Coordinates of C-alpha atoms and ligand atoms in Angstrom, one line a residue:
M66 CA 14.4 -10.5 0.6
C67 CA 12.6 -8.5 3.2
V68 CA 14.7 -6.0 5.1
R69 CA 14.9 -6.9 8.8
V70 CA 12.9 -10.1 8.2
R71 CA 11.8 -12.1 11.2
V72 CA 10.0 -15.4 11.0
R73 CA 6.8 -15.3 13.0
P74 CA 7.4 -17.2 16.3
L75 CA 5.6 -20.5 16.7
I76 CA 4.4 -19.6 20.2
F77 CA 1.4 -17.3 20.0
V78 CA 2.3 -13.9 21.2
P79 CA -0.7 -11.5 21.6
V80 CA -0.2 -8.4 19.5
S81 CA -0.7 -6.3 22.6
F82 CA 2.2 -7.9 24.4
M83 CA 4.4 -7.6 21.3
I84 CA 3.8 -3.9 21.2
I85 CA 4.5 -3.1 24.8
M86 CA 7.1 -5.6 25.9
K87 CA 10.2 -3.5 25.1
L88 CA 9.1 0.0 25.1
S89 CA 10.2 2.7 27.5
T90 CA 7.7 4.2 30.0
G91 CA 6.6 7.2 27.9
A92 CA 5.9 5.1 24.9
N93 CA 4.4 2.3 27.0
D94 CA 1.2 4.3 27.9
V95 CA 0.8 5.2 24.2
A96 CA 1.2 1.6 23.1
A97 CA -1.3 0.4 25.7
R98 CA -3.8 3.0 24.5
L99 CA -3.2 2.2 20.9
N100 CA -3.8 -1.5 21.6
S101 CA -7.3 -0.8 22.7
S102 CA -8.0 1.7 19.9
G103 CA -9.3 -1.0 17.5
F104 CA -7.1 0.3 14.6
F105 CA -3.7 -1.2 15.6
R106 CA -3.2 -3.7 12.8
T107 CA -0.2 -5.8 11.9
Q108 CA -1.6 -7.8 9.0
G109 CA -2.0 -6.8 5.4
L110 CA -5.5 -6.0 4.0
I111 CA -6.5 -7.9 0.9
G112 CA -10.0 -7.9 -0.5
G113 CA -11.4 -6.7 2.9
K114 CA -9.7 -9.4 4.9
W115 CA -6.7 -8.9 7.3
V116 CA -4.1 -11.5 6.3
D117 CA -0.7 -12.6 7.4
A118 CA 2.1 -12.9 4.8
Y119 CA 1.6 -16.3 3.1
A120 CA 4.9 -17.6 4.1
G121 CA 4.4 -16.3 7.7
K122 CA 7.2 -13.8 7.5
T123 CA 7.1 -10.6 9.5
I124 CA 9.2 -7.5 9.6
E125 CA 10.0 -5.4 12.7
V126 CA 8.7 -1.8 13.0
N127 CA 11.0 0.2 15.3
N128 CA 10.5 3.4 17.2
P129 CA 13.2 5.7 15.6
A130 CA 13.7 7.5 19.0
T131 CA 14.8 4.3 20.8
G132 CA 15.2 1.5 18.2
E133 CA 12.8 -0.5 20.2
V134 CA 10.5 -2.9 18.4
I135 CA 6.9 -1.5 18.3
A136 CA 5.4 -4.4 16.4
N137 CA 6.0 -7.2 13.9
V138 CA 4.0 -6.7 10.7
A139 CA 3.4 -9.1 7.8
C140 CA 6.2 -9.1 5.3
M141 CA 4.6 -9.6 2.0
G142 CA 5.7 -10.0 -1.6
T143 CA 4.6 -11.1 -5.1
R144 CA 1.8 -13.5 -4.3
E145 CA 0.1 -11.2 -1.8
T146 CA 0.4 -8.3 -4.2
N147 CA -1.1 -10.2 -7.0
D148 CA -4.1 -11.2 -4.8
A149 CA -4.5 -7.6 -3.7
I150 CA -4.5 -6.5 -7.4
S151 CA -7.2 -9.1 -8.2
S152 CA -9.3 -7.9 -5.4
A153 CA -8.9 -4.3 -6.4
Y154 CA -9.7 -5.3 -10.0
D155 CA -12.9 -7.0 -9.0
A156 CA -13.9 -4.2 -6.6
F157 CA -13.3 -1.7 -9.4
K158 CA -16.3 -3.1 -11.3
S159 CA -18.7 -2.0 -8.6
W160 CA -16.9 0.9 -7.0
S161 CA -16.6 2.7 -10.3
K162 CA -20.4 2.4 -10.7
F163 CA -21.2 3.9 -7.4
T164 CA -22.6 7.4 -7.9
A165 CA -20.3 10.3 -7.1
A166 CA -22.5 11.1 -4.1
E167 CA -22.1 7.6 -2.7
R168 CA -18.3 7.7 -3.1
S169 CA -18.3 11.1 -1.5
K170 CA -20.2 9.9 1.5
C171 CA -17.7 7.1 2.1
L172 CA -14.8 9.5 1.9
R173 CA -16.5 12.0 4.2
K174 CA -17.1 9.3 6.7
W175 CA -13.5 8.2 6.5
Y176 CA -12.4 11.8 7.1
D177 CA -14.7 12.0 10.1
L178 CA -13.3 8.9 11.6
I179 CA -9.8 10.0 11.1
M180 CA -10.5 13.3 12.7
A181 CA -12.4 11.6 15.6
N182 CA -9.2 9.6 16.3
K183 CA -6.8 12.4 15.6
E184 CA -4.8 12.2 18.8
Q185 CA -4.3 8.5 18.7
L186 CA -3.3 8.5 15.1
G187 CA -0.9 11.2 15.9
E188 CA 0.6 9.0 18.7
L189 CA 1.0 6.2 16.2
I190 CA 2.8 8.5 13.8
T191 CA 5.2 9.7 16.6
L192 CA 5.7 6.1 17.7
E193 CA 6.8 4.8 14.3
Q194 CA 8.1 7.9 12.6
G195 CA 9.5 10.0 15.4
K196 CA 8.1 13.5 14.7
P197 CA 7.0 15.5 17.7
L198 CA 3.4 14.7 18.8
K199 CA 2.0 18.1 18.0
E200 CA 3.4 17.9 14.5
A201 CA 2.1 14.4 14.1
I202 CA -1.4 15.4 15.1
G203 CA -1.0 18.3 12.6
E204 CA -0.2 15.7 9.9
V205 CA -3.4 13.8 10.8
S206 CA -5.5 16.9 10.2
Y207 CA -3.5 17.7 7.0
G208 CA -3.8 14.1 5.8
A209 CA -7.5 14.0 6.6
S210 CA -8.1 17.2 4.6
F211 CA -7.3 15.4 1.4
L212 CA -10.2 13.0 2.1
E213 CA -12.6 15.9 2.9
F214 CA -11.5 17.7 -0.2
S215 CA -11.8 14.6 -2.4
A216 CA -15.2 13.9 -1.0
E217 CA -16.3 17.3 -2.2
E218 CA -14.4 17.1 -5.5
A219 CA -16.0 13.6 -6.3
K220 CA -19.2 15.5 -7.2
R221 CA -17.4 17.9 -9.6
V222 CA -15.9 15.5 -12.2
Y223 CA -17.4 17.2 -15.2
G224 CA -17.1 16.2 -18.9
D225 CA -17.4 18.5 -21.9
I226 CA -19.7 19.0 -24.8
I227 CA -17.8 20.1 -27.8
P228 CA -19.5 22.3 -30.5
S229 CA -19.5 20.1 -33.5
P230 CA -18.1 21.2 -36.9
L231 CA -20.6 19.0 -38.6
A232 CA -24.4 19.5 -38.2
D233 CA -25.3 15.8 -37.9
R234 CA -22.7 15.1 -35.1
R235 CA -22.6 15.5 -31.4
L236 CA -19.2 15.4 -29.7
F237 CA -18.5 15.0 -26.0
V238 CA -15.9 14.1 -23.5
L239 CA -16.5 11.7 -20.6
K240 CA -14.2 11.5 -17.6
Q241 CA -13.8 8.0 -16.3
P242 CA -11.6 6.4 -13.6
V243 CA -8.3 5.0 -14.8
G244 CA -8.8 1.7 -13.0
V245 CA -6.7 -0.1 -10.4
V246 CA -4.0 2.2 -8.9
G247 CA -0.7 1.1 -7.2
A248 CA 0.2 3.7 -4.5
I249 CA 3.7 3.5 -3.1
T250 CA 4.4 5.9 -0.3
P251 CA 7.3 7.0 1.9
W252 CA 7.8 7.2 5.7
N253 CA 8.2 10.9 6.3
F254 CA 4.4 11.6 6.2
P255 CA 3.0 8.1 6.9
L256 CA -0.6 9.2 6.7
A257 CA -0.7 12.3 4.5
M258 CA 1.1 10.7 1.6
I259 CA -1.5 8.0 1.5
T260 CA -4.6 10.2 1.7
R261 CA -3.2 12.6 -0.8
K262 CA -3.2 9.7 -3.3
V263 CA -6.0 7.5 -2.2
G264 CA -8.5 10.3 -1.6
P265 CA -8.7 11.5 -5.2
A266 CA -8.3 7.9 -6.5
L267 CA -11.4 6.8 -4.7
A268 CA -13.3 9.9 -5.5
A269 CA -12.6 9.3 -9.2
G270 CA -13.9 5.7 -8.9
C271 CA -10.5 3.9 -8.8
T272 CA -9.5 1.2 -6.4
V273 CA -6.1 1.0 -4.9
V274 CA -3.3 -1.3 -3.7
I275 CA -1.3 0.7 -1.2
K276 CA 2.4 -0.1 -0.4
P277 CA 3.4 1.9 2.6
S278 CA 7.1 2.3 3.6
E279 CA 8.4 -0.6 5.6
F280 CA 9.4 1.9 8.3
T281 CA 5.9 3.2 8.9
P282 CA 3.3 0.6 8.0
L283 CA 1.2 0.9 11.2
T284 CA -0.3 4.3 10.3
A285 CA -1.2 3.0 6.8
L286 CA -2.9 0.0 8.3
A287 CA -4.7 2.1 10.9
A288 CA -6.0 4.4 8.1
A289 CA -7.1 1.3 6.1
E290 CA -9.0 0.0 9.2
L291 CA -10.8 3.3 9.5
A292 CA -11.6 3.2 5.8
H293 CA -13.2 -0.2 6.4
Q294 CA -15.2 1.2 9.4
A295 CA -16.3 4.1 7.1
G296 CA -18.0 1.7 4.8
V297 CA -15.4 1.6 2.0
P298 CA -16.3 -1.7 0.4
P299 CA -13.9 -4.7 0.5
G300 CA -11.2 -4.6 -2.2
V301 CA -11.5 -0.9 -2.8
V302 CA -8.5 -0.2 -0.5
N303 CA -5.9 -2.9 -0.1
V304 CA -2.6 -2.7 1.8
V305 CA 0.5 -4.9 1.2
M306 CA 3.9 -4.2 2.7
G307 CA 7.3 -5.9 3.1
N308 CA 9.5 -6.7 0.2
A309 CA 9.5 -3.4 -1.7
P310 CA 11.1 -4.5 -5.0
E311 CA 8.9 -7.6 -5.2
I312 CA 5.7 -5.6 -4.5
G313 CA 6.8 -2.9 -6.9
D314 CA 7.5 -5.4 -9.7
A315 CA 4.2 -7.1 -9.2
L316 CA 2.4 -3.8 -9.5
L317 CA 4.4 -2.8 -12.6
A318 CA 4.0 -6.2 -14.3
S319 CA 0.2 -6.4 -13.9
T320 CA -1.9 -5.4 -16.9
Q321 CA -4.8 -4.9 -14.4
V322 CA -2.9 -2.0 -12.6
R323 CA -3.5 1.1 -14.8
K324 CA -1.6 3.6 -12.8
I325 CA 1.3 4.0 -10.4
T326 CA 1.4 6.9 -8.0
F327 CA 4.6 7.2 -6.1
T328 CA 6.2 9.5 -3.5
G329 CA 9.8 8.8 -2.6
S330 CA 13.4 9.0 -3.9
T331 CA 14.2 10.1 -7.4
A332 CA 16.2 6.9 -7.9
V333 CA 13.2 4.6 -7.1
G334 CA 10.9 6.9 -9.1
K335 CA 13.1 6.5 -12.2
K336 CA 13.0 2.7 -11.8
L337 CA 9.2 2.8 -11.5
M338 CA 8.8 5.0 -14.5
A339 CA 11.0 2.7 -16.6
G340 CA 9.1 -0.3 -15.3
A341 CA 5.7 1.2 -16.1
A342 CA 6.7 1.4 -19.7
G343 CA 6.3 -2.4 -20.1
T344 CA 2.5 -2.0 -19.7
V345 CA 2.3 1.7 -20.6
K346 CA 0.7 2.7 -17.3
K347 CA -0.1 6.2 -16.2
V348 CA 2.5 7.4 -13.7
S349 CA 2.5 10.2 -11.1
L350 CA 5.8 10.8 -9.4
E351 CA 6.6 13.1 -6.4
L352 CA 10.3 12.8 -6.1
G353 CA 13.2 14.5 -4.4
G354 CA 13.7 18.2 -4.2
N355 CA 16.6 20.6 -3.7
A356 CA 14.7 23.6 -2.5
P357 CA 16.5 27.0 -2.6
C358 CA 15.3 29.5 0.0
I359 CA 16.4 33.0 -1.1
I360 CA 16.6 35.8 1.4
F361 CA 16.9 39.2 -0.4
D362 CA 18.3 42.3 1.3
D363 CA 14.8 43.8 1.3
A364 CA 13.2 40.9 3.2
D365 CA 11.5 41.4 6.5
I366 CA 14.0 39.5 8.6
E367 CA 11.5 38.2 11.2
V368 CA 9.3 36.8 8.4
A369 CA 12.3 35.3 6.7
I370 CA 13.6 33.6 9.9
K371 CA 10.2 32.2 10.7
G372 CA 9.7 31.0 7.1
T373 CA 13.2 29.5 6.9
L374 CA 12.8 27.7 10.3
G375 CA 9.4 26.3 9.2
S376 CA 10.7 25.1 5.8
K377 CA 14.0 23.8 7.0
F378 CA 13.4 22.2 10.4
R379 CA 9.9 20.8 10.1
N380 CA 10.0 17.0 10.6
S381 CA 13.7 17.4 11.5
G382 CA 14.4 18.4 7.9
Q383 CA 13.0 15.2 6.5
T384 CA 10.6 16.6 3.8
C385 CA 11.1 16.9 0.1
V386 CA 10.1 20.5 0.2
C387 CA 12.6 21.4 3.0
A388 CA 14.9 24.4 2.3
N389 CA 18.0 22.6 1.1
R390 CA 20.1 25.7 0.2
I391 CA 19.6 29.0 1.9
L392 CA 20.8 31.8 -0.4
V393 CA 21.3 35.0 1.5
Q394 CA 22.1 38.4 -0.1
D395 CA 25.3 40.1 0.9
G396 CA 23.7 43.1 2.7
I397 CA 21.6 41.0 5.1
Y398 CA 23.8 38.0 5.4
D399 CA 25.5 38.6 8.7
K400 CA 22.3 39.8 10.4
F401 CA 20.3 36.8 9.0
A402 CA 23.0 34.2 10.0
S403 CA 23.1 35.5 13.6
A404 CA 19.3 35.7 13.9
L405 CA 18.9 32.2 12.5
A406 CA 21.5 30.8 14.9
D407 CA 19.7 32.4 17.8
A408 CA 16.4 30.8 16.7
V409 CA 17.9 27.4 15.9
K410 CA 19.7 27.2 19.2
N411 CA 16.4 27.2 20.9
L412 CA 14.9 24.3 19.0
K413 CA 14.4 21.6 21.6
V414 CA 15.5 18.1 20.5
G415 CA 14.1 14.9 22.0
D416 CA 11.6 12.1 22.0
G417 CA 8.6 13.2 20.1
F418 CA 6.4 12.4 23.1
S419 CA 8.3 14.8 25.4
E420 CA 6.8 18.2 26.2
G421 CA 8.1 21.1 24.2
V422 CA 10.2 19.0 21.8
V423 CA 10.2 20.4 18.2
Q424 CA 13.0 18.2 16.7
G425 CA 12.6 14.5 16.9
P426 CA 15.0 11.8 15.8
L427 CA 16.0 11.0 12.2
I428 CA 14.2 8.0 10.8
N429 CA 17.2 5.6 11.1
E430 CA 21.0 5.2 11.3
A431 CA 21.4 5.4 7.6
A432 CA 19.8 8.8 7.6
V433 CA 22.2 10.1 10.2
Q434 CA 25.1 8.7 8.3
K435 CA 24.0 10.4 5.1
V436 CA 23.9 13.8 7.0
E437 CA 27.4 13.1 8.4
T438 CA 28.8 12.3 5.0
L439 CA 27.3 15.3 3.3
L440 CA 28.6 17.5 6.1
Q441 CA 32.1 16.1 6.0
D442 CA 32.2 16.6 2.2
A443 CA 31.1 20.3 2.6
V444 CA 33.6 21.0 5.4
S445 CA 36.4 19.4 3.5
K446 CA 35.6 21.8 0.6
G447 CA 35.5 24.9 2.8
A448 CA 32.2 25.1 4.5
K449 CA 32.1 26.4 8.1
V450 CA 30.0 25.0 10.9
L451 CA 28.2 27.9 12.7
L452 CA 26.1 25.7 15.0
G453 CA 25.7 22.0 15.8
G454 CA 27.4 19.8 13.3
K455 CA 27.3 16.4 15.1
R456 CA 25.1 13.8 16.6
H457 CA 23.1 15.0 19.6
D458 CA 24.1 14.0 23.1
L459 CA 20.8 12.1 23.3
G460 CA 22.6 9.6 21.1
F461 CA 20.9 7.1 18.7
T462 CA 19.5 8.9 15.7
F463 CA 19.2 12.3 17.2
Y464 CA 21.2 15.0 15.4
E465 CA 21.9 18.5 16.5
P466 CA 20.1 21.3 14.7
T467 CA 22.9 22.6 12.5
I468 CA 23.9 25.7 10.5
I469 CA 26.8 25.7 8.1
S470 CA 28.0 28.6 6.0
D471 CA 30.2 29.2 3.0
I472 CA 28.6 26.5 0.9
N473 CA 28.7 26.5 -2.9
N474 CA 26.9 24.6 -5.6
E475 CA 29.9 22.2 -6.1
M476 CA 29.4 20.6 -2.7
R477 CA 27.4 17.4 -2.4
I478 CA 25.3 19.1 0.2
S479 CA 24.0 21.6 -2.4
R480 CA 23.4 18.9 -5.0
E481 CA 21.7 16.2 -2.9
E482 CA 18.7 16.3 -0.5
V483 CA 20.1 16.6 3.0
F484 CA 17.0 15.2 4.7
G485 CA 18.2 16.2 8.1
P486 CA 18.3 19.3 10.4
V487 CA 21.1 21.1 8.6
A488 CA 20.7 24.7 7.3
T489 CA 23.3 25.5 4.7
L490 CA 24.0 29.2 4.0
L491 CA 25.3 30.6 0.7
R492 CA 26.1 34.2 0.0
F493 CA 25.1 36.0 -3.2
K494 CA 25.2 39.5 -4.5
T495 CA 22.6 40.0 -7.3
E496 CA 19.1 38.8 -8.1
D497 CA 20.3 37.2 -11.3
E498 CA 23.0 35.4 -9.5
A499 CA 20.5 34.0 -6.9
I500 CA 18.2 32.8 -9.7
S501 CA 21.0 31.2 -11.6
I502 CA 22.2 29.3 -8.5
A503 CA 18.7 28.4 -7.4
N504 CA 17.9 26.9 -10.9
D505 CA 21.3 25.1 -11.2
T506 CA 19.9 21.7 -10.2
N507 CA 18.1 18.8 -11.7
A508 CA 15.4 19.1 -9.0
G509 CA 12.4 21.4 -9.3
L510 CA 10.0 20.8 -6.5
A511 CA 9.7 23.7 -4.1
A512 CA 11.5 27.0 -3.9
Y513 CA 11.1 29.9 -1.4
F514 CA 12.1 33.5 -1.3
F515 CA 11.7 36.4 1.0
S516 CA 11.4 40.0 -0.3
S517 CA 9.2 43.0 0.3
N518 CA 9.6 44.4 -3.2
V519 CA 6.5 43.8 -5.3
Q520 CA 8.2 43.9 -8.7
R521 CA 10.9 41.5 -7.6
T522 CA 8.3 39.2 -6.2
W523 CA 6.7 38.7 -9.6
R524 CA 10.0 38.5 -11.4
V525 CA 11.6 35.9 -9.1
A526 CA 8.4 33.8 -8.8
E527 CA 8.3 33.6 -12.6
A528 CA 12.0 32.9 -13.0
L529 CA 12.3 30.0 -10.6
E530 CA 12.1 26.6 -12.3
Y531 CA 10.0 24.9 -9.7
G532 CA 6.5 23.5 -9.3
I533 CA 5.9 25.2 -6.0
V534 CA 7.1 28.7 -5.0
G535 CA 6.6 30.1 -1.4
V536 CA 6.9 33.9 -1.3
N537 CA 7.5 35.2 2.2
E538 CA 6.2 31.9 3.5
G539 CA 7.9 28.6 4.4
L540 CA 4.9 26.3 4.8
V541 CA 2.9 26.1 1.6
S542 CA 1.3 22.7 1.4
T543 CA -2.5 22.5 1.5
E544 CA -5.1 20.2 0.0
V545 CA -6.5 23.0 -2.1
A546 CA -3.4 23.7 -4.1
P547 CA -1.4 21.6 -6.6
F548 CA 1.6 20.0 -5.2
G549 CA 4.3 18.6 -7.5
G550 CA 7.6 19.3 -9.3
V551 CA 9.2 19.9 -12.6
K552 CA 12.5 18.5 -14.0
Q553 CA 13.6 15.4 -12.1
S554 CA 11.3 16.1 -9.2
G555 CA 8.5 14.4 -10.8
L556 CA 5.4 14.2 -12.9
G557 CA 1.8 15.2 -12.1
R558 CA 0.2 17.1 -9.3
E559 CA -1.4 16.0 -6.0
G560 CA -4.2 17.8 -4.1
S561 CA -6.5 20.5 -5.5
K562 CA -8.9 20.1 -8.5
Y563 CA -5.8 19.2 -10.6
G564 CA -5.0 16.2 -8.5
M565 CA -8.2 14.5 -9.5
D566 CA -7.2 14.5 -13.2
E567 CA -4.3 12.1 -12.4
F568 CA -6.9 9.4 -11.7
L569 CA -9.2 10.1 -14.7
E570 CA -9.1 9.1 -18.3
M571 CA -10.7 11.2 -21.0
K572 CA -13.0 9.5 -23.4
Y573 CA -14.0 11.3 -26.6
V574 CA -17.4 10.2 -27.9
C575 CA -18.6 11.1 -31.4
M576 CA -22.2 10.5 -32.2
G577 CA -22.8 10.6 -36.0
N578 CA -26.0 10.6 -38.2
M579 CA -27.8 12.7 -35.6
S580 CA -30.0 14.7 -38.1
Ligands
LIG174 P1 13.1 7.0 1.0 O1 14.6 7.2 0.7 O2 12.4 8.3 1.2 O3 12.8 5.9 1.9 P2 12.4 5.3 -1.2 O4 12.3 5.8 -2.6 O5 13.5 4.4 -0.9 O6 12.5 6.7 -0.4 O7 11.1 4.7 -0.6 C1 9.8 5.2 -0.9 C2 8.9 4.1 -1.1 O8 9.3 3.3 -2.2 C3 8.8 3.1 0.1 O9 7.5 2.6 0.3 C4 9.8 2.0 -0.3 O10 9.5 0.8 0.3 C5 9.4 2.0 -1.8 N1 10.4 1.3 -2.7 C6 11.7 1.3 -2.5 N2 12.3 0.6 -3.5 C7 11.3 0.1 -4.3 C8 11.2 -0.6 -5.5 N3 12.3 -1.1 -6.1 N4 10.0 -0.9 -6.0 C9 8.9 -0.4 -5.5 N5 8.9 0.4 -4.3 C10 10.1 0.6 -3.8

């Protein structure tokens, strides 16, 4: 069953009308502009053709700031996914034979088109995801950077020649694309989570079936339209959306799909990993985090506040690398807590299209309820609310930027991803204690710490059991560095030269009787 399924009306309703009919004035202008942009798509993309769901079903996409319907998009399932896989499989035969330079040119063109439409894509992200426009436009640049980087990396997929132990043999290693890739992505970065996967996949010579989140399919479809305009051949990039388990199962069951790359919850990631076993697919998983952010007594407090704000409140706290537990050393605790409260008080909450807003809505009602539940649990176990702590007066899915203190590792809020604008403070005394608390979790994605002591910097960076460590910095993601986690935060890395390896197989070739 598709969530929020709607049967397509029998009366023909122009897409443009559907988009603007229920929107408020601010979003109206945006919707009208997007209508004429040429990349506002509501159908899936299979084999280079824009298609409706075969049974005609659609699914609503809502503006999280208002709940209003932005569009009705095709709600697809098994049959459409199987066709998308076949298209990708056919396209693989030729795409994998393109020269690296040809693939590079396509990716570069795609990058150029995304950058040329940066503002409008940003507006689309704000419309369906809610983040403030400036942040959304920032995501477009960040997302595009993976295409630019992959275009460059495409030309640097080197093999190896191995010195042979036998005189009459020649040994070498070829790097070849894994094949068709299923890319399943979340709603919190509707563009960047796609380009971070699809960029290196295409650069390596793979073809893809993308399944974007049902909450944010419009950005994915716009990106696919721009890929098409950039000259990416039909079938190389396919997009299906709608019934997540059906699409996921079809991707997992197919022997033609050789790799699943996923960003999302740990629970779904585990299901996909188990499901991939049936056909022994390669799997990359970027799952939930539980990032500690440690403020040592010797930290520069201004740097620490700026870094904590960036890490905790970006995207209203809805990133897997958001600081989830802020550990503050005894000597600086009171000063830090009051400086943080002063800074958080000034974070302007509102519709992402409003001037000066830095905190948008949460993605949906379920997200708000999760924050409420975790907060209630923490307070019932002794946590104190220093700031905020409830839904915002704006109503709907807006939540007040919040700070709570006196948390401990037994509370749910320290064990689960909050995914909301709640900073949780925990007091510690020694470095060893901080490291032990920080590592006491099944997650291992990102960690942060703030200190001006060089020796401590090395010690703590080495001791943290995380895939990513920010030192005196709260925003660390970039296309040139490997992003990914250890423990139950996932497998594999995205971005950087290492991200390419996830889409390549190694083939050892032994040539005998050479003398
Ligand atoms: P989040 O809580 O961040 O939405 P999810 O893991 O639920 O994280 O969703 C991430 C992506 O995984 C989305 O595209 C969603 O539709 C998809 N998804 C959810 N359940 C399944 C499933 N059973 N099989 C395949 N994909 C799924």
